[in-house]
Amino acid sequence: LQCPLTRDHEVLELFLDLAKTQQFSQTGTRFRPALAKAMERFQGQADDGVKSRAIVLISDGEDWGDTYASVVERLKRQQIEVYTVGVGTYAGGPVPNLASGGVGFKSHPDGSMAISRLEDEDLKYIAEAFDTDYVRLQEQGDDLRDLRSQLKNLSASLVATQIRNVRQNRYQSFLFLSIMMLFVSMFLMPIRKV
């Protein structure tokens, strides 16, 4: 999921609403390709005056892929910060089948139920490598205040500007003049008696 850095929370919610698990051909979390793809999106911005670049990694922490240490080192060299958010509980729970409208749960090819457990060791390691705080979400009511406060501390820089010529209506003075002339004409008009 890619979203421009913005203070407009509705934009982020729109991008999250558009994200679907069916978009991905493989299941399970793979940190290495996700971090590498995010790093790729920042290529060419290093000397454009961009002060802060950040990636927010949201996961249950179960990494089914290759080692990601080399990608973490490259991100650090390019001064791209990574913030991690762990989602779920240590006890785990069944993964809802959202493709069928949230009815039932996903299962493995062998028929056993797919369980998602929070394994935050890797997420804590990544946060520690970037000297950022690890944020854990456990319940639906949890919010991301800690993450939001960390992201507010990033130094903002101007990426692009856009100048628009917006036409402004200036009819008010003519309207006022017309109404005044209407009132004046009413008083100056001769009154006829019938």
Coordinates of C-alpha atoms in Angstrom, one line a residue, residues 29-140:
T29 CA 4.4 -11.7 5.3
R30 CA 7.7 -11.2 3.6
F31 CA 9.5 -8.2 5.0
R32 CA 12.4 -8.2 2.5
P33 CA 10.4 -7.6 -0.7
A34 CA 8.1 -5.1 1.1
L35 CA 10.9 -3.0 2.5
A36 CA 12.9 -3.3 -0.8
K37 CA 9.8 -2.1 -2.8
A38 CA 9.3 0.8 -0.4
M39 CA 13.0 1.8 -0.7
E40 CA 12.7 1.6 -4.5
R41 CA 9.9 4.2 -4.3
F42 CA 12.3 6.7 -2.7
Q43 CA 15.0 6.4 -5.3
G44 CA 16.0 9.7 -6.8
Q45 CA 14.8 11.7 -3.9
A46 CA 18.0 11.7 -1.9
D47 CA 19.3 15.0 -3.2
D48 CA 16.0 16.7 -4.0
G49 CA 16.0 18.5 -0.6
V50 CA 13.7 15.9 1.0
K51 CA 14.5 16.0 4.7
S52 CA 12.5 13.1 6.1
R53 CA 11.5 9.8 4.5
A54 CA 9.7 7.2 6.4
I55 CA 8.1 3.7 5.9
V56 CA 5.4 2.4 8.2
L57 CA 5.5 -1.4 8.4
I58 CA 2.2 -2.9 9.7
S59 CA 2.3 -6.6 10.3
D60 CA 1.6 -9.5 12.6
G61 CA 5.4 -10.1 12.6
E62 CA 5.3 -13.5 11.1
D63 CA 8.0 -13.3 8.4
W64 CA 7.9 -16.1 6.0
G65 CA 10.5 -14.7 3.6
D66 CA 14.3 -14.4 3.3
T67 CA 16.5 -12.4 5.7
Y68 CA 16.0 -8.7 5.5
A69 CA 19.1 -7.4 7.3
S70 CA 20.8 -6.2 4.1
V71 CA 17.7 -4.2 3.1
V72 CA 17.6 -2.6 6.6
E73 CA 21.2 -1.6 6.2
R74 CA 20.6 0.0 2.8
L75 CA 17.6 1.9 4.3
K76 CA 19.7 3.2 7.1
R77 CA 22.4 4.3 4.6
Q78 CA 19.8 6.2 2.6
Q79 CA 18.4 7.7 5.8
I80 CA 15.0 6.3 5.4
E81 CA 13.3 5.6 8.7
V82 CA 11.1 2.6 9.4
Y83 CA 8.3 2.6 11.9
T84 CA 6.8 -0.7 12.9
V85 CA 3.3 -1.6 14.1
G86 CA 2.5 -5.0 15.4
V87 CA -1.1 -6.2 15.0
G88 CA -2.7 -9.1 16.8
T89 CA -2.3 -11.0 20.0
Y90 CA 0.3 -13.5 21.2
A91 CA -2.4 -16.2 21.6
G92 CA -3.4 -15.7 18.0
G93 CA -6.7 -16.0 16.3
P94 CA -8.3 -17.4 13.1
V95 CA -8.0 -15.2 10.0
P96 CA -11.4 -14.1 8.8
N97 CA -12.3 -14.9 5.2
L98 CA -13.0 -11.4 3.9
A99 CA -13.5 -12.6 0.4
S100 CA -16.8 -14.2 1.4
G101 CA -18.0 -11.1 3.2
G102 CA -16.4 -11.9 6.5
V103 CA -18.3 -15.2 6.9
G104 CA -16.1 -18.1 8.1
F105 CA -12.3 -18.3 8.4
K106 CA -9.4 -19.0 6.0
S107 CA -7.9 -22.4 6.1
H108 CA -4.7 -24.0 4.8
P109 CA -4.7 -26.4 1.9
D110 CA -4.6 -29.4 4.3
G111 CA -7.9 -28.1 5.8
S112 CA -6.5 -26.8 9.1
M113 CA -7.6 -23.3 10.2
A114 CA -5.2 -20.4 9.4
I115 CA -4.1 -18.8 12.6
S116 CA -2.4 -15.4 12.8
R117 CA -0.2 -14.8 15.9
L118 CA 1.7 -11.7 16.8
E119 CA 5.4 -12.4 16.6
D120 CA 6.9 -9.0 17.3
E121 CA 10.6 -9.9 17.7
D122 CA 11.4 -9.0 14.1
L123 CA 9.3 -5.8 14.3
K124 CA 11.1 -4.8 17.5
Y125 CA 14.5 -5.5 15.9
I126 CA 13.6 -3.3 12.9
A127 CA 12.4 -0.5 15.2
E128 CA 15.5 -0.7 17.3
A129 CA 17.7 -0.6 14.2
F130 CA 16.1 2.7 13.2
D131 CA 15.9 4.0 16.8
T132 CA 12.1 4.3 16.5
D133 CA 9.5 3.0 18.9
Y134 CA 7.6 -0.2 18.2
V135 CA 3.8 0.3 18.4
R136 CA 1.5 -2.7 19.3
L137 CA -2.2 -2.8 18.5
Q138 CA -4.1 -5.5 20.3
E139 CA -7.7 -4.6 20.3
Q140 CA -10.0 -2.9 17.8

